[in-house]
Amino acid sequence: MTPRTHDVIDPATEEPIARISLGSSADVDKAVAAAKRAFDTFQFSTVEERIGYLAKIIEIYQRRMGDIAAAISAEMGAPAWLANAAQAPAGLGHFANTLNVLKEYKFEQMKGSTLLRYEPVGVCGLITPWNWPMNQIACKVAPASAAGCTMVLKPSELAPVNAIIMAEIL
């Protein structure tokens, strides 16, 4: 299949800031197959391992906060002060909250004589909008990771640069 490119436009300048390749159905199939292969082992990760993963994600996210804010400002037109004060930190907040919940979450509990066990369900398909993009990415990626699921993320083609940074962080 012939690649289809798409220019990401800065709404403030109406100039391209990036060029991405739009995915095809074959690309989706490859991504899902890769996520399924990763799930074969990630589903057996321990809570302690996932706590470590989330802590490392938070550490790297904090270092990349300026990059995330700049990307959000450029690709969706958020004022720089808003991207720095709210947009980029919103994603960090989701990871931090998820980490705190994971530390106390009981994946097994007795209800009377019945043992309830919460297990990863598999590959999660995550589709996110262009507005508040990192907030929407983090509020899906963080809990899926904490639960032991793998995922395929489809960010908006209007605001994909922050998702590329998230992939670099991961």
CSV table of C-alpha atoms in Angstrom, one decimal:
chain,number,residue,atom,x,y,z
A,1,MET,CA,0.0,0.0,0.0
A,2,THR,CA,1.2,3.5,-0.8
A,3,PRO,CA,2.0,5.6,2.3
A,4,ARG,CA,-0.3,8.5,2.9
A,5,THR,CA,1.3,11.5,4.5
A,6,HIS,CA,-0.4,14.2,6.5
A,7,ASP,CA,1.0,17.6,7.5
A,8,VAL,CA,0.4,18.6,11.1
A,9,ILE,CA,-0.5,22.2,11.0
A,10,ASP,CA,0.2,24.8,13.7
A,11,PRO,CA,-3.2,26.6,14.0
A,12,ALA,CA,-1.5,29.8,15.1
A,13,THR,CA,0.7,30.1,12.0
A,14,GLU,CA,-1.1,27.8,9.6
A,15,GLU,CA,2.3,26.3,8.8
A,16,PRO,CA,3.2,22.6,8.9
A,17,ILE,CA,5.2,21.6,12.0
A,18,ALA,CA,5.4,17.8,11.3
A,19,ARG,CA,4.6,15.3,8.7
A,20,ILE,CA,3.1,11.9,9.7
A,21,SER,CA,2.1,8.8,7.9
A,22,LEU,CA,-1.6,7.9,8.1
A,23,GLY,CA,-2.1,4.3,9.1
A,24,SER,CA,-3.8,1.7,7.0
A,25,SER,CA,-5.8,-1.3,8.0
A,26,ALA,CA,-2.6,-3.4,7.5
A,27,ASP,CA,-0.8,-1.1,9.9
A,28,VAL,CA,-3.5,-1.6,12.5
A,29,ASP,CA,-3.3,-5.4,12.0
A,30,LYS,CA,0.5,-5.3,12.5
A,31,ALA,CA,0.2,-3.1,15.6
A,32,VAL,CA,-2.5,-5.4,17.2
A,33,ALA,CA,-0.4,-8.5,16.4
A,34,ALA,CA,2.6,-6.9,18.1
A,35,ALA,CA,0.5,-5.9,21.1
A,36,LYS,CA,-0.8,-9.5,21.3
A,37,ARG,CA,2.7,-10.9,21.3
A,38,ALA,CA,3.7,-8.4,24.0
A,39,PHE,CA,0.6,-9.4,26.1
A,40,ASP,CA,1.8,-13.0,26.1
A,41,THR,CA,4.4,-12.0,28.7
A,42,PHE,CA,3.3,-8.6,30.0
A,43,GLN,CA,0.1,-10.1,31.4
A,44,PHE,CA,2.2,-12.0,33.9
A,45,SER,CA,4.1,-9.0,35.1
A,46,THR,CA,3.8,-8.5,38.9
A,47,VAL,CA,2.2,-5.5,40.6
A,48,GLU,CA,5.7,-4.6,41.8
A,49,GLU,CA,7.0,-4.6,38.2
A,50,ARG,CA,4.2,-2.5,37.0
A,51,ILE,CA,4.7,-0.1,39.9
A,52,GLY,CA,8.3,0.2,38.7
A,53,TYR,CA,7.3,0.8,35.1
A,54,LEU,CA,4.9,3.6,36.2
A,55,ALA,CA,7.5,5.2,38.4
A,56,LYS,CA,10.0,5.2,35.5
A,57,ILE,CA,7.4,6.6,33.1
A,58,ILE,CA,6.7,9.4,35.6
A,59,GLU,CA,10.4,10.1,36.0
A,60,ILE,CA,11.0,10.4,32.3
A,61,TYR,CA,7.7,12.3,31.7
A,62,GLN,CA,8.8,14.9,34.2
A,63,ARG,CA,12.0,15.4,32.2
A,64,ARG,CA,10.1,15.7,29.0
A,65,MET,CA,7.4,18.0,30.3
A,66,GLY,CA,8.7,21.0,28.4
A,67,ASP,CA,8.8,19.0,25.1
A,68,ILE,CA,5.2,17.8,25.7
A,69,ALA,CA,3.9,21.4,26.4
A,70,ALA,CA,5.7,22.8,23.3
A,71,ALA,CA,4.2,20.0,21.1
A,72,ILE,CA,0.7,20.6,22.5
A,73,SER,CA,1.0,24.3,22.0
A,74,ALA,CA,2.2,24.0,18.4
A,75,GLU,CA,-0.1,21.2,17.2
A,76,MET,CA,-3.4,22.2,18.8
A,77,GLY,CA,-2.9,25.9,19.4
A,78,ALA,CA,-3.0,26.0,23.2
A,79,PRO,CA,-1.4,29.1,24.6
A,80,ALA,CA,2.1,28.2,25.9
A,81,TRP,CA,1.1,29.2,29.4
A,82,LEU,CA,-1.9,26.8,29.3
A,83,ALA,CA,0.1,24.0,27.8
A,84,ASN,CA,2.8,24.4,30.5
A,85,ALA,CA,0.5,25.0,33.4
A,86,ALA,CA,-2.3,22.5,32.7
A,87,GLN,CA,-2.2,20.5,29.4
A,88,ALA,CA,1.2,18.7,30.0
A,89,PRO,CA,0.8,18.3,33.8
A,90,ALA,CA,-2.6,16.7,33.3
A,91,GLY,CA,-1.0,13.7,31.8
A,92,LEU,CA,1.5,13.5,34.6
A,93,GLY,CA,-1.3,13.6,37.1
A,94,HIS,CA,-3.0,10.6,35.6
A,95,PHE,CA,0.2,8.5,35.8
A,96,ALA,CA,0.8,9.7,39.4
A,97,ASN,CA,-2.7,8.9,40.5
A,98,THR,CA,-2.7,5.5,38.7
A,99,LEU,CA,0.6,4.7,40.5
A,100,ASN,CA,-0.9,5.6,43.9
A,101,VAL,CA,-4.0,3.4,43.2
A,102,LEU,CA,-1.9,0.5,42.0
A,103,LYS,CA,0.1,0.5,45.2
A,104,GLU,CA,-3.0,-0.2,47.2
A,105,TYR,CA,-5.2,-2.1,44.7
A,106,LYS,CA,-6.2,-5.6,45.6
A,107,PHE,CA,-6.2,-7.8,42.5
A,108,GLU,CA,-7.5,-10.7,44.6
A,109,GLN,CA,-10.2,-10.5,47.3
A,110,MET,CA,-12.5,-12.9,49.1
A,111,LYS,CA,-16.3,-12.2,48.9
A,112,GLY,CA,-17.7,-14.8,51.2
A,113,SER,CA,-16.4,-18.1,50.1
A,114,THR,CA,-15.6,-16.8,46.6
A,115,LEU,CA,-12.2,-15.6,45.4
A,116,LEU,CA,-12.4,-12.7,43.0
A,117,ARG,CA,-9.4,-12.2,40.8
A,118,TYR,CA,-8.9,-9.3,38.5
A,119,GLU,CA,-6.8,-10.1,35.5
A,120,PRO,CA,-5.6,-8.3,32.4
A,121,VAL,CA,-8.1,-8.6,29.6
A,122,GLY,CA,-5.7,-8.3,26.6
A,123,VAL,CA,-4.9,-5.7,24.0
A,124,CYS,CA,-6.7,-2.4,24.6
A,125,GLY,CA,-7.6,-0.2,21.6
A,126,LEU,CA,-7.1,3.5,22.6
A,127,ILE,CA,-8.5,6.3,20.4
A,128,THR,CA,-7.9,9.8,21.6
A,129,PRO,CA,-9.1,13.2,20.4
A,130,TRP,CA,-7.1,16.3,19.4
A,131,ASN,CA,-8.2,18.5,22.4
A,132,TRP,CA,-6.4,17.9,25.7
A,133,PRO,CA,-4.4,15.2,23.9
A,134,MET,CA,-2.0,14.2,26.6
A,135,ASN,CA,-4.7,14.1,29.2
A,136,GLN,CA,-6.7,11.7,27.0
A,137,ILE,CA,-3.7,9.6,26.3
A,138,ALA,CA,-2.5,9.3,29.9
A,139,CYS,CA,-6.0,8.6,31.3
A,140,LYS,CA,-6.1,5.5,29.1
A,141,VAL,CA,-2.4,4.4,28.9
A,142,ALA,CA,-1.8,4.6,32.7
A,143,PRO,CA,-4.6,2.3,33.9
A,144,ALA,CA,-4.1,-0.2,31.0
A,145,SER,CA,-0.5,-0.5,31.9
A,146,ALA,CA,-1.3,-0.8,35.6
A,147,ALA,CA,-3.7,-3.6,34.9
A,148,GLY,CA,-1.2,-5.5,32.8
A,149,CYS,CA,-2.7,-4.9,29.5
A,150,THR,CA,-0.9,-4.0,26.3
A,151,MET,CA,-2.4,-1.4,23.9
A,152,VAL,CA,-2.6,0.1,20.5
A,153,LEU,CA,-3.0,3.9,20.6
A,154,LYS,CA,-4.5,5.9,17.8
A,155,PRO,CA,-4.0,9.6,18.5
A,156,SER,CA,-5.7,12.3,16.5
A,157,GLU,CA,-3.9,13.1,13.2
A,158,LEU,CA,-4.4,16.7,14.1
A,159,ALA,CA,-2.3,16.5,17.3
A,160,PRO,CA,0.0,13.5,17.1
A,161,VAL,CA,3.3,14.9,18.1
A,162,ASN,CA,2.6,14.7,21.9
A,163,ALA,CA,1.7,11.0,21.3
A,164,ILE,CA,5.1,10.5,19.6
A,165,ILE,CA,6.8,11.9,22.7
A,166,MET,CA,4.7,9.6,24.9
A,167,ALA,CA,5.9,6.6,22.8
A,168,GLU,CA,9.5,7.8,23.3
A,169,ILE,CA,8.8,8.0,27.1
A,170,LEU,CA,7.4,4.5,27.1
